[in-house]
């Protein structure tokens, strides 16, 4: 059977339908799984994305970007190829792309997680013959705790910061992670929540899309009454070591990421605390989703490609690598591209 | 185990000395005395040899986690720490046991000694199921001998002395000696009545690298210059005609250097001498790697004893016949040292020669250090007391400027511990007959920004592979600095570089412009000659023994 999707110099290409999924170079037709910079790049002549993700994508690609939207599950036809988007549970509007042609079904996962997230729809595994799966956390050391546990860890830390007169600086991706953290802490925090401008613009997009988030203020608007101490500041990891953080006075710095599962990763970057919160599937999550797709063939991309392929192969699944340029969750040592 | 976990978390998470000390004091005061003793044992870097094979631990963990061995190994590569990998992978048990530190050590670690692999496996698996996550992490650390946390000896000393309200000096001296953990240890450390073990060494005075200009040190005649030897720092203790040789790591190395011990026993007085053990043959100091052949063995074979003769180069005297000399000025200590050692000085013990001259002469001498197989000069203030630890100001090490070559990065390996997952261990090569020959591995020297950039390059170059090592396309040139080159049969290139480190990234150079092998060969230090200023003679039965030479 011919390859329905393959990697070219531009991106993941469907020849039968003549379109790309999350291309890394400008192309005529791009189907976008979600708004993170390594998946949604500017310059394409037309975009197709989920309607849920439109405000986010607009914030990233600009108000004039030629974006068409579909609802989850709705089918678009291109040259006899059926394309539909399905919730990936990664961030607001994130989608898996199901591509069907002459009875052959492929699904490109984009980034996904199958845990709970109050800011987006839960991941729905889609049955297919070939599943292109991300593998960011494809090692058995990665097992996420339930959100409730992390939530109380964060609130405890924040309270401790307040009690010692410090600012709780919580670092995380400005798109997706920051809003999920906001929703997690909700209205229960011991002080005001302050956002970095990059976070604030994404939070605005989330609110426009109807996601309920606690009240926040932008750091640039000035100091809250009673000073910065005791507030929770949400910012992208790139602010680490920049003059921006100086105005807050004494801070305790925490990073919210799946990488914080490993002690060395936290210590190396000098974080005071690490909270294990990821928008990617953990090891059991990857295996669970892959099994639920019923795929007879799995192509692993960005992350633990070799490990996941080998493990699945030993379990009797036809598995191999697919070399894409998506990066998954970076560990905070690389700066996040500006929104 | 909970109290110890809490202590560990504070010590590990805090950068503030006062916070660390407060946590230690609270722990020592509140926990059972036996727990405190074990905590001191492990916090001060001591281990217990359990005789459990690492490969076995890995295999049992993989079986418990129900994953293939290769997947466990891959996980270990990503984590960089065996204790933590086990903690993350092996499923936790349903109920945890609430025993204290001593129980987990004496009931669950000590019985591993001499047990069969099957028995060991039972103990491990059971313990993994019965410990809570933070306790399990620590227990695994003790099990694998990798327990480390950011507290210095000085910090422990301060905390113990505060907890016991005992003077620091007393606690410090007793911590140096050969004590064993047990419920009585704390009392023993603080009790005024119990004398310190007479055979223990004193805290070492450590020199700092000289960064200022040499002329900023003031008049040259206030300083004593000696060679900085490339050997093993040692305190030789003589007590009642018995010798004890202590390394800086406070390990007894008497057995490794029996000929030095015999000479120390021949000294006329009980004493504590500070000095450097070097390998020395026919009046020449041998490279450090020769000396290393003496170490790590319980019994040194006769052949090694013969082939690698050693000597103690004595440079300070801390105590004689129970009188503490440490507060005397160096010039007086030196006088006593010469009187004490001269009668037995010879091939096994010699007095560290004083290098004479004004600053410019010393500068010249320093440049000649490699010929003497020294690393440079030591500068010691003549009026200085023998201090404890690394105190700046009185003792400086003034090393020779390093050698440099431009080499090509050919391979990188992921680090472990806090460098887990990051490519930190780099292998460099130079050209030899048209091919790149690896000559050195270097770990440090890059800035954080450069390290990040290099990591991105390594991650993105080449295909995804298994294991911690990546072959890197040979296109990045780095300047390496090192202290010397010697011939080596153990290295494939045939040479060994001493202390190689990255000094800068030569972005201006391409691989073809890197150095060639003959450049490195030209740097090989010639067999060095030591000026035998004080050779002395051997007096196996020095007639003055037992009498005080100062009275003669």
mmCIF file of C-alpha atoms in Angstrom, chain B residues 104-464:
data_model
loop_
_atom_site.group_PDB
_atom_site.id
_atom_site.type_symbol
_atom_site.label_atom_id
_atom_site.label_comp_id
_atom_site.label_asym_id
_atom_site.label_seq_id
_atom_site.Cartn_x
_atom_site.Cartn_y
_atom_site.Cartn_z
ATOM 1 C CA UNK B 104 16.722 0.702 57.479
ATOM 2 C CA UNK B 105 20.506 0.563 57.599
ATOM 3 C CA UNK B 106 21.088 -2.157 60.181
ATOM 4 C CA UNK B 107 18.170 -4.416 59.249
ATOM 5 C CA UNK B 108 18.029 -3.847 55.506
ATOM 6 C CA UNK B 109 21.469 -2.748 54.284
ATOM 7 C CA UNK B 110 23.967 -4.440 56.597
ATOM 8 C CA UNK B 111 22.466 -7.920 56.113
ATOM 9 C CA UNK B 112 23.309 -7.579 52.403
ATOM 10 C CA UNK B 113 26.962 -8.036 53.313
ATOM 11 C CA UNK B 114 27.945 -11.595 52.594
ATOM 12 C CA UNK B 115 24.421 -12.607 51.575
ATOM 13 C CA UNK B 116 23.745 -14.729 48.507
ATOM 14 C CA UNK B 117 22.350 -12.934 45.449
ATOM 15 C CA UNK B 118 18.943 -14.513 46.133
ATOM 16 C CA UNK B 119 18.900 -13.220 49.686
ATOM 17 C CA UNK B 120 20.050 -9.821 48.501
ATOM 18 C CA UNK B 121 17.293 -9.715 45.955
ATOM 19 C CA UNK B 122 14.676 -10.484 48.610
ATOM 20 C CA UNK B 123 15.941 -7.677 50.840
ATOM 21 C CA UNK B 124 15.962 -5.175 48.000
ATOM 22 C CA UNK B 125 12.584 -6.014 46.550
ATOM 23 C CA UNK B 126 10.941 -6.064 49.950
ATOM 24 C CA UNK B 127 12.485 -2.732 50.910
ATOM 25 C CA UNK B 128 11.420 -1.111 47.631
ATOM 26 C CA UNK B 129 7.856 -2.096 48.419
ATOM 27 C CA UNK B 130 7.922 -0.915 52.018
ATOM 28 C CA UNK B 131 9.517 2.527 51.717
ATOM 29 C CA UNK B 132 7.666 5.730 50.912
ATOM 30 C CA UNK B 133 8.968 7.484 47.755
ATOM 31 C CA UNK B 134 11.349 9.943 49.410
ATOM 32 C CA UNK B 135 12.635 7.325 51.833
ATOM 33 C CA UNK B 136 13.124 4.875 48.994
ATOM 34 C CA UNK B 137 15.141 7.386 47.022
ATOM 35 C CA UNK B 138 17.501 7.890 49.957
ATOM 36 C CA UNK B 139 17.715 4.211 50.809
ATOM 37 C CA UNK B 140 18.635 3.500 47.190
ATOM 38 C CA UNK B 141 21.286 6.188 47.393
ATOM 39 C CA UNK B 142 22.810 4.528 50.454
ATOM 40 C CA UNK B 143 22.518 1.156 48.735
ATOM 41 C CA UNK B 144 24.323 2.298 45.598
ATOM 42 C CA UNK B 145 26.923 4.278 47.530
ATOM 43 C CA UNK B 146 25.888 7.469 45.744
ATOM 44 C CA UNK B 147 24.579 9.423 48.715
ATOM 45 C CA UNK B 148 25.753 12.995 48.411
ATOM 46 C CA UNK B 149 24.336 16.281 49.565
ATOM 47 C CA UNK B 150 25.666 19.798 49.749
ATOM 48 C CA UNK B 151 27.090 19.905 53.239
ATOM 49 C CA UNK B 152 30.766 20.314 53.947
ATOM 50 C CA UNK B 153 32.677 18.767 56.797
ATOM 51 C CA UNK B 154 32.800 22.220 58.349
ATOM 52 C CA UNK B 155 29.031 22.508 58.329
ATOM 53 C CA UNK B 156 28.584 19.141 60.030
ATOM 54 C CA UNK B 157 31.180 20.120 62.586
ATOM 55 C CA UNK B 158 29.389 23.376 63.340
ATOM 56 C CA UNK B 159 26.027 21.656 63.633
ATOM 57 C CA UNK B 160 27.316 18.879 65.893
ATOM 58 C CA UNK B 161 29.121 21.342 68.131
ATOM 59 C CA UNK B 162 25.997 23.492 68.352
ATOM 60 C CA UNK B 163 23.752 20.516 69.060
ATOM 61 C CA UNK B 164 26.083 19.299 71.815
ATOM 62 C CA UNK B 165 27.175 22.746 73.009
ATOM 63 C CA UNK B 166 30.747 21.475 72.622
ATOM 64 C CA UNK B 167 33.673 23.481 71.245
ATOM 65 C CA UNK B 168 34.092 23.317 67.454
ATOM 66 C CA UNK B 169 37.777 22.439 67.662
ATOM 67 C CA UNK B 170 37.059 19.356 69.766
ATOM 68 C CA UNK B 171 34.330 18.100 67.457
ATOM 69 C CA UNK B 172 36.432 18.794 64.389
ATOM 70 C CA UNK B 173 39.427 16.845 65.675
ATOM 71 C CA UNK B 174 37.339 13.880 66.700
ATOM 72 C CA UNK B 175 35.502 13.757 63.417
ATOM 73 C CA UNK B 176 38.875 13.324 61.706
ATOM 74 C CA UNK B 177 39.642 10.129 63.520
ATOM 75 C CA UNK B 178 38.586 6.556 62.941
ATOM 76 C CA UNK B 179 35.172 6.470 64.605
ATOM 77 C CA UNK B 180 32.360 4.046 63.952
ATOM 78 C CA UNK B 181 28.659 4.858 63.853
ATOM 79 C CA UNK B 182 26.731 3.802 66.931
ATOM 80 C CA UNK B 183 24.513 5.208 69.651
ATOM 81 C CA UNK B 184 27.565 6.453 71.572
ATOM 82 C CA UNK B 185 29.112 8.492 68.779
ATOM 83 C CA UNK B 186 27.532 11.856 69.501
ATOM 84 C CA UNK B 187 28.607 11.739 73.113
ATOM 85 C CA UNK B 188 32.095 10.667 72.071
ATOM 86 C CA UNK B 189 32.384 13.648 69.713
ATOM 87 C CA UNK B 190 31.446 16.152 72.363
ATOM 88 C CA UNK B 191 32.670 14.629 75.609
ATOM 89 C CA UNK B 192 35.518 16.554 77.141
ATOM 90 C CA UNK B 193 36.893 13.526 78.947
ATOM 91 C CA UNK B 194 37.363 11.101 76.084
ATOM 92 C CA UNK B 195 40.552 11.943 74.248
ATOM 93 C CA UNK B 196 40.665 12.116 70.499
ATOM 94 C CA UNK B 197 42.211 9.083 68.906
ATOM 95 C CA UNK B 198 45.902 9.923 69.007
ATOM 96 C CA UNK B 199 46.555 8.415 65.618
ATOM 97 C CA UNK B 200 44.112 10.647 63.776
ATOM 98 C CA UNK B 201 45.281 13.369 61.439
ATOM 99 C CA UNK B 202 44.559 17.072 61.836
ATOM 100 C CA UNK B 203 42.345 19.063 59.483
ATOM 101 C CA UNK B 204 44.399 19.802 56.377
ATOM 102 C CA UNK B 205 45.310 23.379 55.521
ATOM 103 C CA UNK B 206 44.460 23.843 51.861
ATOM 104 C CA UNK B 207 46.034 26.346 49.500
ATOM 105 C CA UNK B 208 44.071 28.496 47.079
ATOM 106 C CA UNK B 209 45.005 29.211 43.472
ATOM 107 C CA UNK B 210 46.842 32.487 43.100
ATOM 108 C CA UNK B 211 44.869 34.861 40.939
ATOM 109 C CA UNK B 212 46.449 38.199 41.775
ATOM 110 C CA UNK B 213 49.721 39.426 40.408
ATOM 111 C CA UNK B 214 52.657 37.967 42.235
ATOM 112 C CA UNK B 215 53.971 41.412 43.193
ATOM 113 C CA UNK B 216 50.691 42.119 45.027
ATOM 114 C CA UNK B 217 51.812 39.638 47.662
ATOM 115 C CA UNK B 218 54.274 42.165 49.045
ATOM 116 C CA UNK B 219 57.967 41.713 49.741
ATOM 117 C CA UNK B 220 59.355 38.429 48.515
ATOM 118 C CA UNK B 221 61.241 37.740 51.741
ATOM 119 C CA UNK B 222 57.954 37.330 53.631
ATOM 120 C CA UNK B 223 57.253 34.209 51.597
ATOM 121 C CA UNK B 224 58.601 30.716 51.424
ATOM 122 C CA UNK B 225 58.504 29.127 47.976
ATOM 123 C CA UNK B 226 58.443 25.373 47.399
ATOM 124 C CA UNK B 227 57.619 23.160 44.455
ATOM 125 C CA UNK B 228 54.024 22.188 44.063
ATOM 126 C CA UNK B 229 54.309 18.436 43.757
ATOM 127 C CA UNK B 230 52.034 16.308 41.666
ATOM 128 C CA UNK B 231 51.355 13.632 44.230
ATOM 129 C CA UNK B 232 49.087 12.634 47.075
ATOM 130 C CA UNK B 233 48.695 14.951 50.021
ATOM 131 C CA UNK B 234 49.423 13.026 53.182
ATOM 132 C CA UNK B 235 49.672 13.478 56.919
ATOM 133 C CA UNK B 236 52.132 11.020 58.401
ATOM 134 C CA UNK B 237 51.315 10.343 62.031
ATOM 135 C CA UNK B 238 53.825 8.598 64.284
ATOM 136 C CA UNK B 239 52.476 7.312 67.584
ATOM 137 C CA UNK B 240 54.468 5.064 69.853
ATOM 138 C CA UNK B 241 56.771 3.885 67.071
ATOM 139 C CA UNK B 242 53.850 3.102 64.792
ATOM 140 C CA UNK B 243 53.154 5.065 61.611
ATOM 141 C CA UNK B 244 49.781 5.984 60.155
ATOM 142 C CA UNK B 245 49.585 7.602 56.727
ATOM 143 C CA UNK B 246 46.410 9.565 56.050
ATOM 144 C CA UNK B 247 45.289 10.858 52.680
ATOM 145 C CA UNK B 248 43.448 14.126 52.315
ATOM 146 C CA UNK B 249 40.242 12.156 51.997
ATOM 147 C CA UNK B 250 41.047 10.942 55.511
ATOM 148 C CA UNK B 251 41.630 7.425 54.418
ATOM 149 C CA UNK B 252 44.444 5.382 55.853
ATOM 150 C CA UNK B 253 46.936 4.631 53.082
ATOM 151 C CA UNK B 254 49.664 3.151 55.291
ATOM 152 C CA UNK B 255 49.474 -0.229 53.563
ATOM 153 C CA UNK B 256 49.945 1.306 50.126
ATOM 154 C CA UNK B 257 53.217 2.967 51.082
ATOM 155 C CA UNK B 258 54.942 0.574 53.492
ATOM 156 C CA UNK B 259 58.462 1.886 52.872
ATOM 157 C CA UNK B 260 57.422 5.405 53.851
ATOM 158 C CA UNK B 261 55.653 4.059 56.922
ATOM 159 C CA UNK B 262 58.833 2.242 57.963
ATOM 160 C CA UNK B 263 60.858 5.442 57.698
ATOM 161 C CA UNK B 264 58.259 7.410 59.653
ATOM 162 C CA UNK B 265 58.526 4.795 62.379
ATOM 163 C CA UNK B 266 62.244 5.470 62.515
ATOM 164 C CA UNK B 267 61.715 9.113 63.389
ATOM 165 C CA UNK B 268 62.828 9.954 66.917
ATOM 166 C CA UNK B 269 59.573 11.500 68.093
ATOM 167 C CA UNK B 270 55.872 11.016 67.953
ATOM 168 C CA UNK B 271 54.683 13.609 65.491
ATOM 169 C CA UNK B 272 52.356 14.645 62.696
ATOM 170 C CA UNK B 273 54.065 15.585 59.439
ATOM 171 C CA UNK B 274 52.263 17.136 56.496
ATOM 172 C CA UNK B 275 53.648 16.394 53.073
ATOM 173 C CA UNK B 276 53.197 14.945 49.640
ATOM 174 C CA UNK B 277 53.699 11.355 48.560
ATOM 175 C CA UNK B 278 55.238 11.119 45.111
ATOM 176 C CA UNK B 279 56.522 8.310 42.965
ATOM 177 C CA UNK B 280 60.268 8.766 42.689
ATOM 178 C CA UNK B 281 62.891 6.666 40.970
ATOM 179 C CA UNK B 282 66.622 7.355 40.702
ATOM 180 C CA UNK B 283 66.133 10.828 42.052
ATOM 181 C CA UNK B 284 63.388 11.695 39.552
ATOM 182 C CA UNK B 285 59.734 12.295 40.269
ATOM 183 C CA UNK B 286 57.507 10.070 38.138
ATOM 184 C CA UNK B 287 54.196 11.123 36.555
ATOM 185 C CA UNK B 288 51.115 10.933 38.733
ATOM 186 C CA UNK B 289 49.617 7.997 36.857
ATOM 187 C CA UNK B 290 52.576 5.885 37.943
ATOM 188 C CA UNK B 291 51.801 6.724 41.548
ATOM 189 C CA UNK B 292 48.210 5.699 41.010
ATOM 190 C CA UNK B 293 49.326 2.112 40.518
ATOM 191 C CA UNK B 294 49.982 2.043 44.239
ATOM 192 C CA UNK B 295 46.437 3.001 45.120
ATOM 193 C CA UNK B 296 43.217 1.056 45.292
ATOM 194 C CA UNK B 297 44.893 -2.171 46.355
ATOM 195 C CA UNK B 298 44.762 -3.771 49.753
ATOM 196 C CA UNK B 299 48.138 -5.384 49.230
ATOM 197 C CA UNK B 300 50.680 -3.802 46.943
ATOM 198 C CA UNK B 301 52.451 -6.523 44.935
ATOM 199 C CA UNK B 302 56.233 -6.785 45.291
ATOM 200 C CA UNK B 303 56.711 -5.984 41.628
ATOM 201 C CA UNK B 304 54.874 -2.656 41.975
ATOM 202 C CA UNK B 305 56.790 -1.891 45.170
ATOM 203 C CA UNK B 306 60.005 -2.385 43.235
ATOM 204 C CA UNK B 307 59.012 -0.638 40.036
ATOM 205 C CA UNK B 308 57.297 2.367 41.555
ATOM 206 C CA UNK B 309 59.376 3.530 44.522
ATOM 207 C CA UNK B 310 57.762 6.308 46.504
ATOM 208 C CA UNK B 311 58.866 9.124 48.747
ATOM 209 C CA UNK B 312 57.290 11.458 51.236
ATOM 210 C CA UNK B 313 58.257 15.047 50.617
ATOM 211 C CA UNK B 314 57.748 16.589 54.044
ATOM 212 C CA UNK B 315 56.825 20.232 54.260
ATOM 213 C CA UNK B 316 55.194 20.913 57.586
ATOM 214 C CA UNK B 317 55.167 19.722 61.169
ATOM 215 C CA UNK B 318 51.898 20.012 63.081
ATOM 216 C CA UNK B 319 52.713 18.247 66.303
ATOM 217 C CA UNK B 320 55.669 16.766 68.108
ATOM 218 C CA UNK B 321 55.524 14.666 71.270
ATOM 219 C CA UNK B 322 52.019 15.871 71.977
ATOM 220 C CA UNK B 323 52.844 19.562 71.570
ATOM 221 C CA UNK B 324 50.639 21.291 69.033
ATOM 222 C CA UNK B 325 52.784 23.371 66.655
ATOM 223 C CA UNK B 326 49.956 24.621 64.493
ATOM 224 C CA UNK B 327 49.872 28.103 65.946
ATOM 225 C CA UNK B 328 53.620 28.613 65.522
ATOM 226 C CA UNK B 329 54.713 30.598 62.476
ATOM 227 C CA UNK B 330 55.695 28.536 59.460
ATOM 228 C CA UNK B 331 59.350 29.573 59.746
ATOM 229 C CA UNK B 332 59.574 27.983 63.219
ATOM 230 C CA UNK B 333 57.657 24.885 62.199
ATOM 231 C CA UNK B 334 60.030 24.492 59.298
ATOM 232 C CA UNK B 335 63.010 24.626 61.652
ATOM 233 C CA UNK B 336 61.535 21.900 63.845
ATOM 234 C CA UNK B 337 60.638 19.855 60.771
ATOM 235 C CA UNK B 338 64.193 19.951 59.439
ATOM 236 C CA UNK B 339 65.605 18.890 62.787
ATOM 237 C CA UNK B 340 63.101 16.079 63.090
ATOM 238 C CA UNK B 341 63.384 14.682 59.587
ATOM 239 C CA UNK B 342 67.046 15.231 58.769
ATOM 240 C CA UNK B 343 68.236 12.130 60.664
ATOM 241 C CA UNK B 344 66.122 9.806 58.507
ATOM 242 C CA UNK B 345 66.051 11.871 55.306
ATOM 243 C CA UNK B 346 66.844 9.850 52.238
ATOM 244 C CA UNK B 347 65.095 8.163 49.379
ATOM 245 C CA UNK B 348 61.898 7.551 51.354
ATOM 246 C CA UNK B 349 61.578 10.835 53.221
ATOM 247 C CA UNK B 350 62.944 14.126 52.069
ATOM 248 C CA UNK B 351 62.357 17.689 53.121
ATOM 249 C CA UNK B 352 60.626 19.823 50.566
ATOM 250 C CA UNK B 353 63.380 22.012 49.093
ATOM 251 C CA UNK B 354 62.959 25.740 49.420
ATOM 252 C CA UNK B 355 63.120 27.528 46.120
ATOM 253 C CA UNK B 356 65.162 30.678 46.592
ATOM 254 C CA UNK B 357 65.104 33.942 44.717
ATOM 255 C CA UNK B 358 63.278 37.202 44.221
ATOM 256 C CA UNK B 359 59.926 37.370 42.451
ATOM 257 C CA UNK B 360 61.449 37.428 38.982
ATOM 258 C CA UNK B 361 63.712 34.494 39.775
ATOM 259 C CA UNK B 362 60.730 32.603 41.192
ATOM 260 C CA UNK B 363 58.757 33.413 38.078
ATOM 261 C CA UNK B 364 61.539 31.843 36.040
ATOM 262 C CA UNK B 365 61.733 28.828 38.346
ATOM 263 C CA UNK B 366 58.002 28.330 38.048
ATOM 264 C CA UNK B 367 58.292 28.206 34.258
ATOM 265 C CA UNK B 368 60.790 25.361 34.759
ATOM 266 C CA UNK B 369 58.462 23.434 37.050
ATOM 267 C CA UNK B 370 57.568 20.816 34.467
ATOM 268 C CA UNK B 371 61.211 19.767 34.279
ATOM 269 C CA UNK B 372 60.941 18.845 37.936
ATOM 270 C CA UNK B 373 57.580 17.221 37.415
ATOM 271 C CA UNK B 374 56.076 19.853 39.615
ATOM 272 C CA UNK B 375 52.916 21.724 38.775
ATOM 273 C CA UNK B 376 54.312 25.069 39.766
ATOM 274 C CA UNK B 377 55.249 26.695 43.008
ATOM 275 C CA UNK B 378 53.660 26.913 46.442
ATOM 276 C CA UNK B 379 53.927 30.260 48.172
ATOM 277 C CA UNK B 380 53.537 30.188 51.945
ATOM 278 C CA UNK B 381 53.649 33.190 54.228
ATOM 279 C CA UNK B 382 56.512 32.676 56.650
ATOM 280 C CA UNK B 383 54.507 33.988 59.598
ATOM 281 C CA UNK B 384 51.429 31.860 58.852
ATOM 282 C CA UNK B 385 49.998 29.413 61.363
ATOM 283 C CA UNK B 386 48.807 26.018 60.122
ATOM 284 C CA UNK B 387 45.165 26.778 59.506
ATOM 285 C CA UNK B 388 42.333 24.400 58.967
ATOM 286 C CA UNK B 389 40.564 24.017 55.627
ATOM 287 C CA UNK B 390 40.716 26.315 52.651
ATOM 288 C CA UNK B 391 41.491 29.717 54.114
ATOM 289 C CA UNK B 392 42.697 32.269 51.609
ATOM 290 C CA UNK B 393 45.618 34.573 52.184
ATOM 291 C CA UNK B 394 48.538 32.560 53.572
ATOM 292 C CA UNK B 395 49.042 29.615 51.237
ATOM 293 C CA UNK B 396 48.880 30.014 47.489
ATOM 294 C CA UNK B 397 49.379 27.529 44.696
ATOM 295 C CA UNK B 398 51.046 29.248 41.791
ATOM 296 C CA UNK B 399 50.720 26.827 38.932
ATOM 297 C CA UNK B 400 52.426 26.989 35.556
ATOM 298 C CA UNK B 401 50.391 28.278 32.677
ATOM 299 C CA UNK B 402 48.774 25.353 30.927
ATOM 300 C CA UNK B 403 49.646 23.885 27.583
ATOM 301 C CA UNK B 404 47.087 24.379 24.798
ATOM 302 C CA UNK B 405 46.142 22.646 21.550
ATOM 303 C CA UNK B 406 43.292 23.037 19.089
ATOM 304 C CA UNK B 407 41.321 19.814 18.785
ATOM 305 C CA UNK B 408 38.169 18.644 17.031
ATOM 306 C CA UNK B 409 35.061 17.467 18.855
ATOM 307 C CA UNK B 410 34.312 13.916 17.719
ATOM 308 C CA UNK B 411 32.101 12.363 20.362
ATOM 309 C CA UNK B 412 29.858 13.401 23.230
ATOM 310 C CA UNK B 413 28.396 11.517 26.094
ATOM 311 C CA UNK B 414 25.528 12.372 28.386
ATOM 312 C CA UNK B 415 26.483 13.260 31.921
ATOM 313 C CA UNK B 416 25.104 11.843 35.089
ATOM 314 C CA UNK B 417 23.722 13.286 38.290
ATOM 315 C CA UNK B 418 22.807 16.897 37.868
ATOM 316 C CA UNK B 419 24.142 16.771 34.331
ATOM 317 C CA UNK B 420 21.910 13.863 33.378
ATOM 318 C CA UNK B 421 20.520 14.124 29.887
ATOM 319 C CA UNK B 422 22.920 16.851 28.872
ATOM 320 C CA UNK B 423 25.933 16.174 26.682
ATOM 321 C CA UNK B 424 28.749 17.191 28.965
ATOM 322 C CA UNK B 425 31.550 14.709 28.403
ATOM 323 C CA UNK B 426 33.279 15.491 25.151
ATOM 324 C CA UNK B 427 36.011 13.617 23.312
ATOM 325 C CA UNK B 428 38.489 15.574 21.216
ATOM 326 C CA UNK B 429 40.851 14.517 18.464
ATOM 327 C CA UNK B 430 43.867 15.848 16.581
ATOM 328 C CA UNK B 431 45.163 14.917 13.140
ATOM 329 C CA UNK B 432 47.596 12.040 12.665
ATOM 330 C CA UNK B 433 48.452 10.869 9.169
ATOM 331 C CA UNK B 434 45.258 12.324 7.762
ATOM 332 C CA UNK B 435 42.836 10.867 10.333
ATOM 333 C CA UNK B 436 41.496 12.269 13.577
ATOM 334 C CA UNK B 437 42.864 10.483 16.641
ATOM 335 C CA UNK B 438 41.042 11.002 19.944
ATOM 336 C CA UNK B 439 43.482 12.343 22.511
ATOM 337 C CA UNK B 440 41.448 13.713 25.397
ATOM 338 C CA UNK B 441 38.101 13.913 27.102
ATOM 339 C CA UNK B 442 37.091 17.148 28.712
ATOM 340 C CA UNK B 443 34.093 18.003 30.817
ATOM 341 C CA UNK B 444 34.341 21.610 31.801
ATOM 342 C CA UNK B 445 35.262 24.992 30.528
ATOM 343 C CA UNK B 446 32.277 26.076 28.472
ATOM 344 C CA UNK B 447 29.911 28.827 29.550
ATOM 345 C CA UNK B 448 26.273 27.896 30.123
ATOM 346 C CA UNK B 449 25.295 29.589 26.870
ATOM 347 C CA UNK B 450 27.975 27.715 24.915
ATOM 348 C CA UNK B 451 26.962 24.464 26.567
ATOM 349 C CA UNK B 452 23.362 25.007 25.511
ATOM 350 C CA UNK B 453 24.360 25.780 21.963
ATOM 351 C CA UNK B 454 26.661 22.779 21.744
ATOM 352 C CA UNK B 455 23.961 20.521 23.147
ATOM 353 C CA UNK B 456 21.497 21.663 20.523
ATOM 354 C CA UNK B 457 24.101 20.961 17.826
ATOM 355 C CA UNK B 458 24.816 17.476 19.173
ATOM 356 C CA UNK B 459 21.140 16.628 19.594
ATOM 357 C CA UNK B 460 20.298 17.709 16.072
ATOM 358 C CA UNK B 461 23.305 16.202 14.349
ATOM 359 C CA UNK B 462 23.219 12.559 13.556
ATOM 360 C CA UNK B 463 20.446 10.048 13.940
ATOM 361 C CA UNK B 464 18.682 9.009 17.069
#
